[in-house]
Amino acid sequence: MIDAQHVKPYGDTLNDGMVQLSFTLPIPLSSTAKEAARQLVANMGLEEVAVAHAEGISDTFSFFIVYGKCSHGVNVAEITVPEVTLEVLPKKEIDDFIRTHLNRKLNVVGACIESDAHTVGIDAIMNIKGFNGHKGLESYHEIDAVNMGAQVTCEEVIRKVYEVKADAILISQVVTQKNIHIANLTRLVDMLEAEGVRDKVTLVVGGPRISHELAKELGYDAGFSSNTYAEHVASFLVQEVKRKNVREIGKEQVNL
Amino acid sequence: MKKLNLDQSIIDRGRQYAKQIVDKVQEHIDAHSTVTVERSVLRLLGIDGVDQAGVPLVNGIVEELHSAGVLGKGVMYWLVNGILNTKLSPQQLTECVINREIDLVQLPRVSEQEIKNTAQRLAILSLQKIKERRKEREELIADLGKGQEPMLYVIVATGNVYEDAIQAQAAARQGADIIAVIRTTGQSLLDYVPYGATTTGFGGTYATQANFQILRQALDEVGKEVNRYIYLTNYCSGLCMPEIAVMGALERLDVMLNDSMYGIIFRDINMKRTFVDQYFSRLINGYAGIIINTGEDNYLTTADAIGSAHTVLASELINEQFAFRCGMISEQLGLGHAFEIDPQTPNGFMYELAQAQLVREVFPHSPIKYMPPTKYMTGNIFKGHVQDTLFNVCSIMTGQSLHLLGILTEAIHTPLIHDRFLSIESAKYVFNNLRGLTDEIYFRQDGFIQQRAQEVLEKAISLLEEIADVGLMQALALGYFADISRTSEGGKGLQGVIVKESDYLNPFIPLILKGGNGND
């Protein structure tokens, strides 16, 4: 029986706690280095540590593959992960929804901003062909999608937002070395706020190391990670249209 | 060995179209210079250093002449006129101009002939330095030997040049033959070359002359230890393409990423700028004996690898003609392609074999650069290692030359030291076990692989015919490559394009063209 309050890694028997690790130590390979690797892994909280492989890679580095049994468990029942709450709609329904509710095309601007030179993420979501058989936003009849590509400055994004009267901004960040993505993403939010347009657009960020939680923390409406396709993002955008419409109509009624 | 039963007359026709395409662009190239070409001329003359604000001196001079509207005569004209007036060295004169002690445009004009003669003499002296570095490389290779093809090519990308040097040496000891130092993200769009040794970068390290020197020294050192000359690679691309070529030639780099269209397509650099820049940069690279790598592999990261396979071949033929225009020879052209077929595709490996063999046979003398899977790599490093193994198999079966190693953590981070080790180890394993296999294999007459290769070839030639018809600039605007569309007036760097006046002076161009690859 799996104890949800104490879940452990599974190797070949329930609760054996089996974990595999690989790492390099910046010391030449020797018996001492091997023992150092074993002790290091023991210090990580693993038991019955076995150094399965040790090899000198260059004169001054040694590489290890190590197994150990994790003594800790985790209480799954107590965990809540903030995720985008989303009802994923088929492409046709998204188009239909925009046509009937918005009465015009939904304008979307996408870019991989600042120093980041990787178009792969924004292309996967926006390009007609999309990724893995999931067609991109450019293929949606009722979406006007502008893919600005990579290394686009925040200033250029904002200019484009005004130009096309964007309903939504999609930002991609792939490079996360030294947390450069945090600086880039914060810069954009700050500038949108200074311009007074932050509340007028739906702001979405995506990337392999982006979580919804991080996105919310930085002031974005949603964050998407790996295994996200255009229909996920589009569903979120129409869902936001729906939500904002309701709110705006509500406001008008109050004013009346 | 020829295995695809290709019709040589079709290939020849393709080269003919590619030549037509390039000839048309060459008219634009011959009529223009750019700010970075002019800065390269100054760098060739040995001008180095930055001002108090950290701006390279070569930028200061060229900017001043550009805003005075007199750059159409060539920076060489103004500088040499200044030298003849003041008797200062190029560096001393530059410093005086930067310090506002001398205004180049205000100086009295020496006779055109005198300027020409001095310019010629200075240019010959400068090229001599590059020739020496080239000779040094040839001697080192003769002495130490070099890696066996497919040469194992790995990247380092720590951001810190001193850390890069450690990792590069470790990689050479592990068996790497070629080390590329990835550039920091964003450098391609800087319209100046950063200065000095650098220790901070994102996803890579700044390409600076000091950094080139540090890496060169580290690799020469380890080369003697492993008894193999280790090639050093960097990126001769972006808004400073020709300046980086000069730096690489002076610091004896061996391989340069140097594509005629990559910047236009993938960095949105203006095409009128890039065509002129790539020309001068390739003149230098050609003269320095550097192998260039072209970037067609990138097309398949945005376009589909099966549907757009012919665009890769078409672009390679165009890149080849652009390089021939600069006096480069086939042996210097590391034309690029990549293993990017969706792993879900039935018989995907057979498509890949057909493509890799096709590129090999169309360019029999060129050191083809083969890139590993990137688009379909995931966080599943174990599967990634197997994808890379198939790539290794394809490479040894089709005789690729510069084999950029796939890294199992490709989709996660820049390579950790043991990621690189694992990938060198497995490539060596595959190459060693399959070394002679290619000589034992023929592809079935009119079988899948032959047919596929012939189909891609024919489609590539039709595409070239179409491009020859509309012109390359228009083809780029129509999104013929990588499904990305660029206009001739759009993109970055257009304001740095200069119309040459009839008396434009740049003795390097005729000297290099005359010397050609043979240098003599």
mmCIF file with all atom_site columns, C-alpha atoms in Angstrom, chain B residues 30-32 70-74 77 112 116 498-506:
data_model
loop_
_atom_site.group_PDB
_atom_site.id
_atom_site.type_symbol
_atom_site.label_atom_id
_atom_site.label_alt_id
_atom_site.label_comp_id
_atom_site.label_asym_id
_atom_site.label_entity_id
_atom_site.label_seq_id
_atom_site.pdbx_PDB_ins_code
_atom_site.Cartn_x
_atom_site.Cartn_y
_atom_site.Cartn_z
_atom_site.occupancy
_atom_site.B_iso_or_equiv
_atom_site.pdbx_formal_charge
_atom_site.auth_seq_id
_atom_site.auth_comp_id
_atom_site.auth_asym_id
_atom_site.auth_atom_id
_atom_site.pdbx_PDB_model_num
ATOM 1  C CA . ASP B 1 30  ? 30.860 45.844 -54.847 1.00 0.00 ? 30  ASP B CA 1
ATOM 2  C CA . ALA B 1 31  ? 29.044 49.169 -54.659 1.00 0.00 ? 31  ALA B CA 1
ATOM 3  C CA . HIS B 1 32  ? 28.921 49.373 -50.859 1.00 0.00 ? 32  HIS B CA 1
ATOM 4  C CA . VAL B 1 70  ? 32.931 61.215 -45.939 1.00 0.00 ? 70  VAL B CA 1
ATOM 5  C CA . LEU B 1 71  ? 33.228 57.470 -45.419 1.00 0.00 ? 71  LEU B CA 1
ATOM 6  C CA . GLY B 1 72  ? 32.456 56.806 -49.080 1.00 0.00 ? 72  GLY B CA 1
ATOM 7  C CA . LYS B 1 73  ? 36.165 57.350 -49.782 1.00 0.00 ? 73  LYS B CA 1
ATOM 8  C CA . GLY B 1 74  ? 37.054 54.629 -47.298 1.00 0.00 ? 74  GLY B CA 1
ATOM 9  C CA . TYR B 1 77  ? 42.018 57.230 -47.373 1.00 0.00 ? 77  TYR B CA 1
ATOM 10 C CA . GLU B 1 112 ? 45.907 60.593 -54.278 1.00 0.00 ? 112 GLU B CA 1
ATOM 11 C CA . LYS B 1 116 ? 47.413 54.917 -52.564 1.00 0.00 ? 116 LYS B CA 1
ATOM 12 C CA . ILE B 1 498 ? 27.801 53.198 -47.067 1.00 0.00 ? 498 ILE B CA 1
ATOM 13 C CA . VAL B 1 499 ? 27.752 53.871 -50.794 1.00 0.00 ? 499 VAL B CA 1
ATOM 14 C CA . LYS B 1 500 ? 31.308 53.679 -52.122 1.00 0.00 ? 500 LYS B CA 1
ATOM 15 C CA . GLU B 1 501 ? 32.529 56.679 -54.048 1.00 0.00 ? 501 GLU B CA 1
ATOM 16 C CA . SER B 1 502 ? 34.390 56.065 -57.307 1.00 0.00 ? 502 SER B CA 1
ATOM 17 C CA . ASP B 1 503 ? 37.731 56.617 -55.578 1.00 0.00 ? 503 ASP B CA 1
ATOM 18 C CA . TYR B 1 504 ? 36.910 54.393 -52.577 1.00 0.00 ? 504 TYR B CA 1
ATOM 19 C CA . LEU B 1 505 ? 40.150 53.086 -51.145 1.00 0.00 ? 505 LEU B CA 1
ATOM 20 C CA . ASN B 1 506 ? 40.544 49.638 -49.575 1.00 0.00 ? 506 ASN B CA 1
#
